[in-house]
Coordinates of N, CA and C and ligand atoms in Angstrom, one line a residue:
X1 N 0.9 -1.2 0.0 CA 0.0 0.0 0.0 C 0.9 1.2 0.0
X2 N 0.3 2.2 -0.5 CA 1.0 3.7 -0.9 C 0.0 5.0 -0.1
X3 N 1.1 5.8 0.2 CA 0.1 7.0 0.8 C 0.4 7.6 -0.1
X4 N -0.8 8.4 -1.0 CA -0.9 9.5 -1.9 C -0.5 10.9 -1.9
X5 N -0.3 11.9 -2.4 CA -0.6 13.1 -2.1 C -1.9 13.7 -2.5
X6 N -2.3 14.4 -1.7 CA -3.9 15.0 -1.8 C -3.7 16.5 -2.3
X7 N -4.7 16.4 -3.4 CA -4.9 18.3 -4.1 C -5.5 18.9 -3.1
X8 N -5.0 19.8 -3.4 CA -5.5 21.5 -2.4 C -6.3 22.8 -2.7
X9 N -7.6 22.2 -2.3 CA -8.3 23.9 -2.8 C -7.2 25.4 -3.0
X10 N -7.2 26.0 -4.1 CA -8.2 26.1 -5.1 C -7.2 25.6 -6.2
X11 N -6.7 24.1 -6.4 CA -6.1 23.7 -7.4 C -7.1 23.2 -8.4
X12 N -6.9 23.7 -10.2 CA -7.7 23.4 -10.9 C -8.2 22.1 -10.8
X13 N -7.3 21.6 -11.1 CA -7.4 19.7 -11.4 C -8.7 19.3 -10.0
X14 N -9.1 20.1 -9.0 CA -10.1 19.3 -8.0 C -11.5 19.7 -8.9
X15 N -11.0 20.6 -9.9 CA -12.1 20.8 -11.2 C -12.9 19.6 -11.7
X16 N -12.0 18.9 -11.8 CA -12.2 17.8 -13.4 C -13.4 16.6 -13.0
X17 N -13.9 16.9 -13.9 CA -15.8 15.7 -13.6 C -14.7 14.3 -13.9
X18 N -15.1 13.3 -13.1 CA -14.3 12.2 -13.5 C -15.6 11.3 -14.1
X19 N -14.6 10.3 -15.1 CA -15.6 9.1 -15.8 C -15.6 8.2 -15.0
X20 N -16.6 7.2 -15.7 CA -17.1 6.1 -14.9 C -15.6 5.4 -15.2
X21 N -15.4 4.1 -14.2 CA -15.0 3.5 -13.8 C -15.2 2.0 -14.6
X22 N -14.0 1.9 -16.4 CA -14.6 0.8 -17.1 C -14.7 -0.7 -16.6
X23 N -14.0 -1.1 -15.6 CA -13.5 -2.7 -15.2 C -13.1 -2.3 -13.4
X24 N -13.6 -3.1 -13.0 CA -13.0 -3.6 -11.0 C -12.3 -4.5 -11.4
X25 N -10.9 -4.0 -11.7 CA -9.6 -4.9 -11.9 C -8.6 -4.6 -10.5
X26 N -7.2 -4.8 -11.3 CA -6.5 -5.3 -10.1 C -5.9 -3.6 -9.5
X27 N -5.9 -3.0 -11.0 CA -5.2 -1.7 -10.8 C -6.3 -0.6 -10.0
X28 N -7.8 -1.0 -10.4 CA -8.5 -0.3 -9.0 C -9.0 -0.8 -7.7
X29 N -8.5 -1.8 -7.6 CA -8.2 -2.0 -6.4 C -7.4 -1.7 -5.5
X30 N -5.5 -1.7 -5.9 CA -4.6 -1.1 -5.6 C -5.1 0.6 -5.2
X31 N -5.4 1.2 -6.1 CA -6.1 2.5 -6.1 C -6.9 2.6 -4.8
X32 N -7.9 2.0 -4.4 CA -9.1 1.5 -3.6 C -8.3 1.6 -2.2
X33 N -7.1 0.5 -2.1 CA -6.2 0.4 -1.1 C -5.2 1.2 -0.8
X34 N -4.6 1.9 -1.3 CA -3.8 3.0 -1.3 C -4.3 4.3 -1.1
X35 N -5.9 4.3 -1.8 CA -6.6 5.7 -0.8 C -7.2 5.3 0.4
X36 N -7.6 4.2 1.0 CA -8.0 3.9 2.3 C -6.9 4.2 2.7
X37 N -5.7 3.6 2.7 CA -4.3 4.0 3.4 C -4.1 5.7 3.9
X38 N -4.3 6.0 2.9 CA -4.3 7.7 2.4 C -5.2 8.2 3.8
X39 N -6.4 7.9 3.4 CA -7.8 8.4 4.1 C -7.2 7.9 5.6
X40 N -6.7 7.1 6.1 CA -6.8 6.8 7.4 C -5.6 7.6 7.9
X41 N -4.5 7.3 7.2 CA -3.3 8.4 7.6 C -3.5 10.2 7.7
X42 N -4.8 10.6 7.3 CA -4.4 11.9 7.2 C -5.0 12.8 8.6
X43 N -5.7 12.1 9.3 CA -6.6 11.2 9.7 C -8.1 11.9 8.7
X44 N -9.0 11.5 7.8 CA -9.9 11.6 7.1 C -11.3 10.4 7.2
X45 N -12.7 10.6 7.1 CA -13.5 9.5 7.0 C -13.9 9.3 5.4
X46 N -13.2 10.1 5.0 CA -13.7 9.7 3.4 C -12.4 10.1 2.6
X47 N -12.6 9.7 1.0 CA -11.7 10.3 0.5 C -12.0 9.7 -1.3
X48 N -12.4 10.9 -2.4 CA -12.6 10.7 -3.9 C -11.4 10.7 -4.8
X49 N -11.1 9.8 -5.5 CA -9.9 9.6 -6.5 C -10.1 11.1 -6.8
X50 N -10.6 12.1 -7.7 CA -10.8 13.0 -7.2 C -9.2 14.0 -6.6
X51 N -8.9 13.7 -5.3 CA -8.4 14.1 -4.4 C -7.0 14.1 -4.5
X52 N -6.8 12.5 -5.5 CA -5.6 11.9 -5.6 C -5.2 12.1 -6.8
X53 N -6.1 12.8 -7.7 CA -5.1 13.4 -9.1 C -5.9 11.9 -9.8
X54 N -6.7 11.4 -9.5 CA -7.4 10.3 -10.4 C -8.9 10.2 -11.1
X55 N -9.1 10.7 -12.3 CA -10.7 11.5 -12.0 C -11.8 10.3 -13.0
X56 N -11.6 8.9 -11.9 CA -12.3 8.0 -12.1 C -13.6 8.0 -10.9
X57 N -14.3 7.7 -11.2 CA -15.6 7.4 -10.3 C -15.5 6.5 -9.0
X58 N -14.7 6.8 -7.7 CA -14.2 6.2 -7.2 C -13.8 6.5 -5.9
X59 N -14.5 6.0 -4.6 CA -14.5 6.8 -3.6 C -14.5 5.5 -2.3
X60 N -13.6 5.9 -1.2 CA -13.8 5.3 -0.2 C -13.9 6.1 1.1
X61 N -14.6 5.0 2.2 CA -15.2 5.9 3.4 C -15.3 5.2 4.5
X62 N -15.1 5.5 5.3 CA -15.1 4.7 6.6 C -15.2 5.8 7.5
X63 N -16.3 5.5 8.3 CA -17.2 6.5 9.4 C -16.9 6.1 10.7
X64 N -16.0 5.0 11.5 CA -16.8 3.8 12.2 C -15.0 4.6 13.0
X65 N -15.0 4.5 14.3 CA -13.8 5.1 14.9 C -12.7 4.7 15.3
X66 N -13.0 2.9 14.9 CA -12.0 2.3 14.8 C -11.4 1.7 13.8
X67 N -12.0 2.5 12.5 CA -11.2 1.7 11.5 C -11.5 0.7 11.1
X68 N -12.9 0.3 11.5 CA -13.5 -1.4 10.8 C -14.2 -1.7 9.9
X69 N -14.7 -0.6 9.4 CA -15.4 -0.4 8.4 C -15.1 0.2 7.1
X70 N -14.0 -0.1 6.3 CA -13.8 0.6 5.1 C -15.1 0.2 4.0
X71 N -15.2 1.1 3.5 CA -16.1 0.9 2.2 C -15.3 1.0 0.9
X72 N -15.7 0.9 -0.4 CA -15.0 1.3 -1.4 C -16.7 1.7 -2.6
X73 N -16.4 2.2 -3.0 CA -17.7 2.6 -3.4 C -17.0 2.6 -5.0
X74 N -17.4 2.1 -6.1 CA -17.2 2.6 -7.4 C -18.9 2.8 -8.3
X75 N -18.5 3.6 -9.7 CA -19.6 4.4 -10.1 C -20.5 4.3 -9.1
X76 N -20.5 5.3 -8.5 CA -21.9 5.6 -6.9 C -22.9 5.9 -8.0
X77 N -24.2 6.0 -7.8 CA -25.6 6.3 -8.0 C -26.2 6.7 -6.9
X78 N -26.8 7.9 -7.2 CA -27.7 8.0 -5.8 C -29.3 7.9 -6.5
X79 N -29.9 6.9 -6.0 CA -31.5 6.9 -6.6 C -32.3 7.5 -6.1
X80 N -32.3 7.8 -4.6 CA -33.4 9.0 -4.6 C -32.3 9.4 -3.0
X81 N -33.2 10.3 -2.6 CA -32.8 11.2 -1.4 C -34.1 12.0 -0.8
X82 N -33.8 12.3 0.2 CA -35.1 13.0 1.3 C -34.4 13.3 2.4
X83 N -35.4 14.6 2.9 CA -35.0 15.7 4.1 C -33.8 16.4 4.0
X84 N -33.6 16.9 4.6 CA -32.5 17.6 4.9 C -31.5 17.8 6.3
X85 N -30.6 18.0 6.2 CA -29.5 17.9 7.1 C -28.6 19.1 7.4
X86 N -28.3 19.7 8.4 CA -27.1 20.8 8.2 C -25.9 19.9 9.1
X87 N -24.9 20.0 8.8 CA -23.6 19.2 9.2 C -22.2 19.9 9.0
X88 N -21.3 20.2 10.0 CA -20.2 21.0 10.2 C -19.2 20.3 9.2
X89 N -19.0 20.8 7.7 CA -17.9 19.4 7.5 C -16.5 20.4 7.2
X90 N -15.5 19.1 7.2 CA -14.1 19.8 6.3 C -13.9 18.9 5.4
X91 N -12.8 18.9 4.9 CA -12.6 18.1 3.7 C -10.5 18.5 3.5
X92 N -10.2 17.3 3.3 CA -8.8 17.0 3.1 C -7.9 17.7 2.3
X93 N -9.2 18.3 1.6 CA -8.7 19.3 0.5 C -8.7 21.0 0.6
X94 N -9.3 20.7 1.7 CA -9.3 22.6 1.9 C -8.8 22.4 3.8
X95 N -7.5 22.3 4.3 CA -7.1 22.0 5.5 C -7.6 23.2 6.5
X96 N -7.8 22.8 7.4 CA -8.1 23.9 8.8 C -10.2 24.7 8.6
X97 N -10.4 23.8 7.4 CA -11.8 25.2 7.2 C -12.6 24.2 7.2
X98 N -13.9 25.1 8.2 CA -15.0 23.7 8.5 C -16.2 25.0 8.7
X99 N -17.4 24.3 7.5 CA -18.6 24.9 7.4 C -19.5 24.1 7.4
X100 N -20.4 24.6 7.8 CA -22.0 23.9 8.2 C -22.4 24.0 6.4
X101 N -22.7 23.0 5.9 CA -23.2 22.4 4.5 C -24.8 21.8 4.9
X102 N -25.7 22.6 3.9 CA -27.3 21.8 4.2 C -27.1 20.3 3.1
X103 N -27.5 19.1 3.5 CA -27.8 18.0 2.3 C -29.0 17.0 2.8
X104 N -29.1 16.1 1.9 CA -30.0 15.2 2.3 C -29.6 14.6 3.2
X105 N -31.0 14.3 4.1 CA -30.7 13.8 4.9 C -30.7 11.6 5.0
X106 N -31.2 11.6 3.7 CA -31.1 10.2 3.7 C -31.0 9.8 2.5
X107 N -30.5 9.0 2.0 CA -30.2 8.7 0.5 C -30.1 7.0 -0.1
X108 N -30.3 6.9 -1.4 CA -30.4 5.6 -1.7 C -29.2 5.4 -2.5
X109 N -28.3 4.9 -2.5 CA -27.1 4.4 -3.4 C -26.9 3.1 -4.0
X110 N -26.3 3.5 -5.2 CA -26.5 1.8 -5.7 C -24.6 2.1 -5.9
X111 N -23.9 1.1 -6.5 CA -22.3 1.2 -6.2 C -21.8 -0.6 -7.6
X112 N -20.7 -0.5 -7.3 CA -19.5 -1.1 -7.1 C -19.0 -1.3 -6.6
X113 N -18.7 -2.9 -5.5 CA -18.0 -3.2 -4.6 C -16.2 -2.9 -5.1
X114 N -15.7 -3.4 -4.3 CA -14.0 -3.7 -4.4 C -13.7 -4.8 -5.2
X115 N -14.9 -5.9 -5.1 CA -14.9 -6.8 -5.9 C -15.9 -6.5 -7.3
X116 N -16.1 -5.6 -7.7 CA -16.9 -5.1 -8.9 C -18.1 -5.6 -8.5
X117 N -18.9 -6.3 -7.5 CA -20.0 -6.4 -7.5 C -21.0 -5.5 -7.2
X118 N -22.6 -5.2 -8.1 CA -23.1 -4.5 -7.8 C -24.0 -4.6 -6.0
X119 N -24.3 -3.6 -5.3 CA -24.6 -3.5 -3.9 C -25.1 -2.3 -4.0
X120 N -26.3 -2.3 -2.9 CA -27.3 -1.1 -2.7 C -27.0 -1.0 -1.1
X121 N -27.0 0.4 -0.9 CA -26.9 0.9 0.2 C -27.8 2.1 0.7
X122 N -28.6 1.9 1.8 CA -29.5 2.7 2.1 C -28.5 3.8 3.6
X123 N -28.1 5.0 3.6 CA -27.6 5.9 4.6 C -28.1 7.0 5.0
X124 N -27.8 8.0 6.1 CA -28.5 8.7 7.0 C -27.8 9.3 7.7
X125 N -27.2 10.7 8.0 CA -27.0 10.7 8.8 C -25.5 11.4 8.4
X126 N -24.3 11.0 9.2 CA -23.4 11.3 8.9 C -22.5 10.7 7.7
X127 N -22.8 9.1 7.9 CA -22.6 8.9 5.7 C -23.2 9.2 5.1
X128 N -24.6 9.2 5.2 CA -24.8 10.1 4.0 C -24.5 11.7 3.3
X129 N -24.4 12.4 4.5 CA -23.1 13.5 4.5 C -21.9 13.0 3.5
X130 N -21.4 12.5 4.3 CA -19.8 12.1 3.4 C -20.1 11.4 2.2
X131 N -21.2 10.6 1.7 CA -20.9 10.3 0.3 C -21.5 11.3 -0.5
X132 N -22.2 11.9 0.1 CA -22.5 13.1 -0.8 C -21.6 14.2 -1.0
X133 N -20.4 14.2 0.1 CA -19.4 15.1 -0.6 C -18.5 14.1 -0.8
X134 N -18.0 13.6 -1.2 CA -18.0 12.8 -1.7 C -17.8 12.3 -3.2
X135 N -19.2 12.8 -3.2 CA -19.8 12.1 -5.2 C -19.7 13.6 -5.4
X136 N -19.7 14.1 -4.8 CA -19.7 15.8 -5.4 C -18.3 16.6 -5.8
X137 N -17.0 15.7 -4.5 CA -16.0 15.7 -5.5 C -15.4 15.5 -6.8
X138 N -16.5 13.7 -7.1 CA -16.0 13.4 -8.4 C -16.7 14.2 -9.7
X139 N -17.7 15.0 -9.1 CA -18.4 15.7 -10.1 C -17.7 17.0 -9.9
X140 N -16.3 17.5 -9.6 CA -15.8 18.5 -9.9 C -16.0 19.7 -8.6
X141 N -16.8 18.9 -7.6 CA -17.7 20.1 -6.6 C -16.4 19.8 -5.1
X142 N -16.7 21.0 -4.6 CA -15.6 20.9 -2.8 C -17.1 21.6 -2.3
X143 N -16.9 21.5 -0.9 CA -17.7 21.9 0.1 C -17.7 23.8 -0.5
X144 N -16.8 23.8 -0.4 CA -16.6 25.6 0.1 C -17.4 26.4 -1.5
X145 N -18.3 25.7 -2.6 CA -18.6 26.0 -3.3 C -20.0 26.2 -2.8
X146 N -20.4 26.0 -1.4 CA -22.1 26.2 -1.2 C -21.7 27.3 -0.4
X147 N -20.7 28.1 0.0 CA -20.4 29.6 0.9 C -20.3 30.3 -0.1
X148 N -20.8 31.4 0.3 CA -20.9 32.6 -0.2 C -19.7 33.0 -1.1
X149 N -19.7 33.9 -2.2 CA -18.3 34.1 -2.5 C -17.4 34.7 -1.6
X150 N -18.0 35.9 -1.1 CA -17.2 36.2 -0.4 C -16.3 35.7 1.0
X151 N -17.1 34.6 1.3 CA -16.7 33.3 2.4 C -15.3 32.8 1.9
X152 N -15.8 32.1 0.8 CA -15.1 31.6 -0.5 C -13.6 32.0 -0.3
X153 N -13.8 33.6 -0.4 CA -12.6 34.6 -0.9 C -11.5 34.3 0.3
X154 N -12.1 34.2 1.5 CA -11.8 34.3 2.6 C -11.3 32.9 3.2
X155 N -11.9 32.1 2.2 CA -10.8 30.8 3.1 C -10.1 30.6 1.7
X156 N -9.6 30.9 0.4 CA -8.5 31.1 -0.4 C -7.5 32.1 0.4
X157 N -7.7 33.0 0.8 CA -6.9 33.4 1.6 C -6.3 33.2 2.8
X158 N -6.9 32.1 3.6 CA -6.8 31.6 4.7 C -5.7 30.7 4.1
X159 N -6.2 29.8 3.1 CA -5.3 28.5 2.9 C -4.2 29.2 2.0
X160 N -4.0 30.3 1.6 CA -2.8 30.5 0.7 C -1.7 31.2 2.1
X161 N -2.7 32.2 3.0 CA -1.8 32.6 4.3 C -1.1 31.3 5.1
X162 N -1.8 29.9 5.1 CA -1.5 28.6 5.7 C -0.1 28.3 5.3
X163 N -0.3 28.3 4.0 CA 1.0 27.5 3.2 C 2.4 28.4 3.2
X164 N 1.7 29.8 3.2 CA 3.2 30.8 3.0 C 3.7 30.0 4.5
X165 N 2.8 30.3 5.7 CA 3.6 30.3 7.0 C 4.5 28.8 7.1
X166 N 3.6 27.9 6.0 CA 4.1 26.2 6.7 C 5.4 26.3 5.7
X167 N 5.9 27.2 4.5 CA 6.7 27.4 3.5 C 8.0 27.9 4.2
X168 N 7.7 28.8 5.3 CA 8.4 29.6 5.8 C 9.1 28.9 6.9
X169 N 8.4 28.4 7.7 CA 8.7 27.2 8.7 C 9.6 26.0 7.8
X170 N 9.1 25.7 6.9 CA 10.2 24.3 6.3 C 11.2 25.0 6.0
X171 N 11.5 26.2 5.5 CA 12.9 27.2 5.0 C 13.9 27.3 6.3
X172 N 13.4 27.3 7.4 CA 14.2 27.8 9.1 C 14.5 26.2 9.1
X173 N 14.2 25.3 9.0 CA 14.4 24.2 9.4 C 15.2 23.3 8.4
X174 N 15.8 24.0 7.5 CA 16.6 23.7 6.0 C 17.7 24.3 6.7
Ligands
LIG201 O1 -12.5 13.7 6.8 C1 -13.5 14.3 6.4 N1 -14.4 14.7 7.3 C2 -15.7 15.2 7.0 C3 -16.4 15.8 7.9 C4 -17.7 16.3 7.7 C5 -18.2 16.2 6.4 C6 -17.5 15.6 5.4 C7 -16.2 15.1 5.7 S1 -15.3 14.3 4.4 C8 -13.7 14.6 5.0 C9 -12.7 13.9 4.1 C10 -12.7 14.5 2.7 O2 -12.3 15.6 2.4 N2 -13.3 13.8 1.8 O3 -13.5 14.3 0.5
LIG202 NI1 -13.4 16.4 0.7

C-alpha cells in the first residue's frame, strides 16, 4: 500500500468531472487500497480519486472510529434522497476550514463493490453527508462552493496565508 498526495483547494485539477469507472480490476483495487491507506493516515472518514489526481468514479469511506469499516464505493448512483441535514464538515482538500453544508438527509445508493460487484446501500445521517461530498467531488464540486463568494474569498486566503507560514517554517528548518 502507498500513501498519496492529496490536491489542495483552489487547485484546478479538483475541477475535473471524473468518468465512470470501465473494469474492478487489479489496478483499481490497488487504487481503492492506497486511498484507504491515504484516508486513514491523514486522519480523514472519506476520500474521492478526485483528491488523488485520479478522475475516475471512485471513492472510499469509513465512518466507524476504529477503523473497521472501510467501504469502497465505485460508479456511486444516488437513486433518490429526502429531508434535509445541516452538518459541520471539512474536507482534506481545503485544510483547517469547516462549514455547516445543508444536504440530504437520507439517501439511496446503488455502487461497485472492491470486488466489482453491484450493492445497494441505504444511509442517513453522517454517511450520507460524506458520500455526498464525496460524489460531489467526483463531479468536480468541494464543500466551500455552497459559501458565499465572499466566504469563499476568505478561506483562499486563509489557505494561501497557511502554506506561506508552513513554507516559511520548512525554510528555518533547512
Ligand atoms: O474527513 C472528512 N471529514 C468530513 C467531515 C464532515 C463532512 C465531510 C467530511 S469528508 C472529509 C474527508 C474528505 O475531504 N473527503 O473528501
Ligand atoms: Ni473532501
Amino acid at each position: 500500500m502507498a500513501r498519496l498526495p492529496i490536491l489542495e483547494f483552489p487547485d484546478p485539477r479538483l475541477r475535473t468531472v471524473a468518468r465512470p469507472v470501465a473494469a474492478v480490476d487489479a489496478r483499481i483495487r490497488k487504487l481503492a487500497d492506497d486511498m484507504l491507506e491515504t484516508m486513514y493516515e491523514a486522519p480523514g472518514i472519506g476520500l474521492a480519486a478526485t483528491q488523488v489526481d485520479v478522475h475516475e468514479r471512485l471513492l472510499v469511506l469509513d465512518i466507524s472510529e476504529e477503523h473497521s469499516q472501510p467501504m469502497v464505493l465505485v460508479n456511486p448512483v444516488i437513486l433518490s434522497s429526502e429531508g434535509s441535514q445541516v452538518y459541520q464538515e471539512g474536507c482534506l482538500s481545503v485544510p483547517g476550514i469547516y462549514a455547516d453544508v445543508t444536504r440530504a438527509e437520507r439517501i439511496q445508493v446503488e455502487a461497485l463493490d472492491r470486488d466489482g460487484r453491484h450493492f445497494a446501500l441505504e444511509a442517513e445521517g453522517l454517511l450520507a453527508v460524506c458520500i455526498q461530498h464525496e460524489m460531489d467531488h467526483l463531479a468536480g464540486k468541494v464543500f466551500v462552493d455552497y459559501l458565499s463568494p465572499l466566504k469563499r474569498e476568505l478561506v483562499k486566503r486563509k489557505l494561501a496565508k497557511q502554506k506561506r507560514l508552513a513554507d516559511e517554517g520548512s525554510e528555518d528548518a533547512a
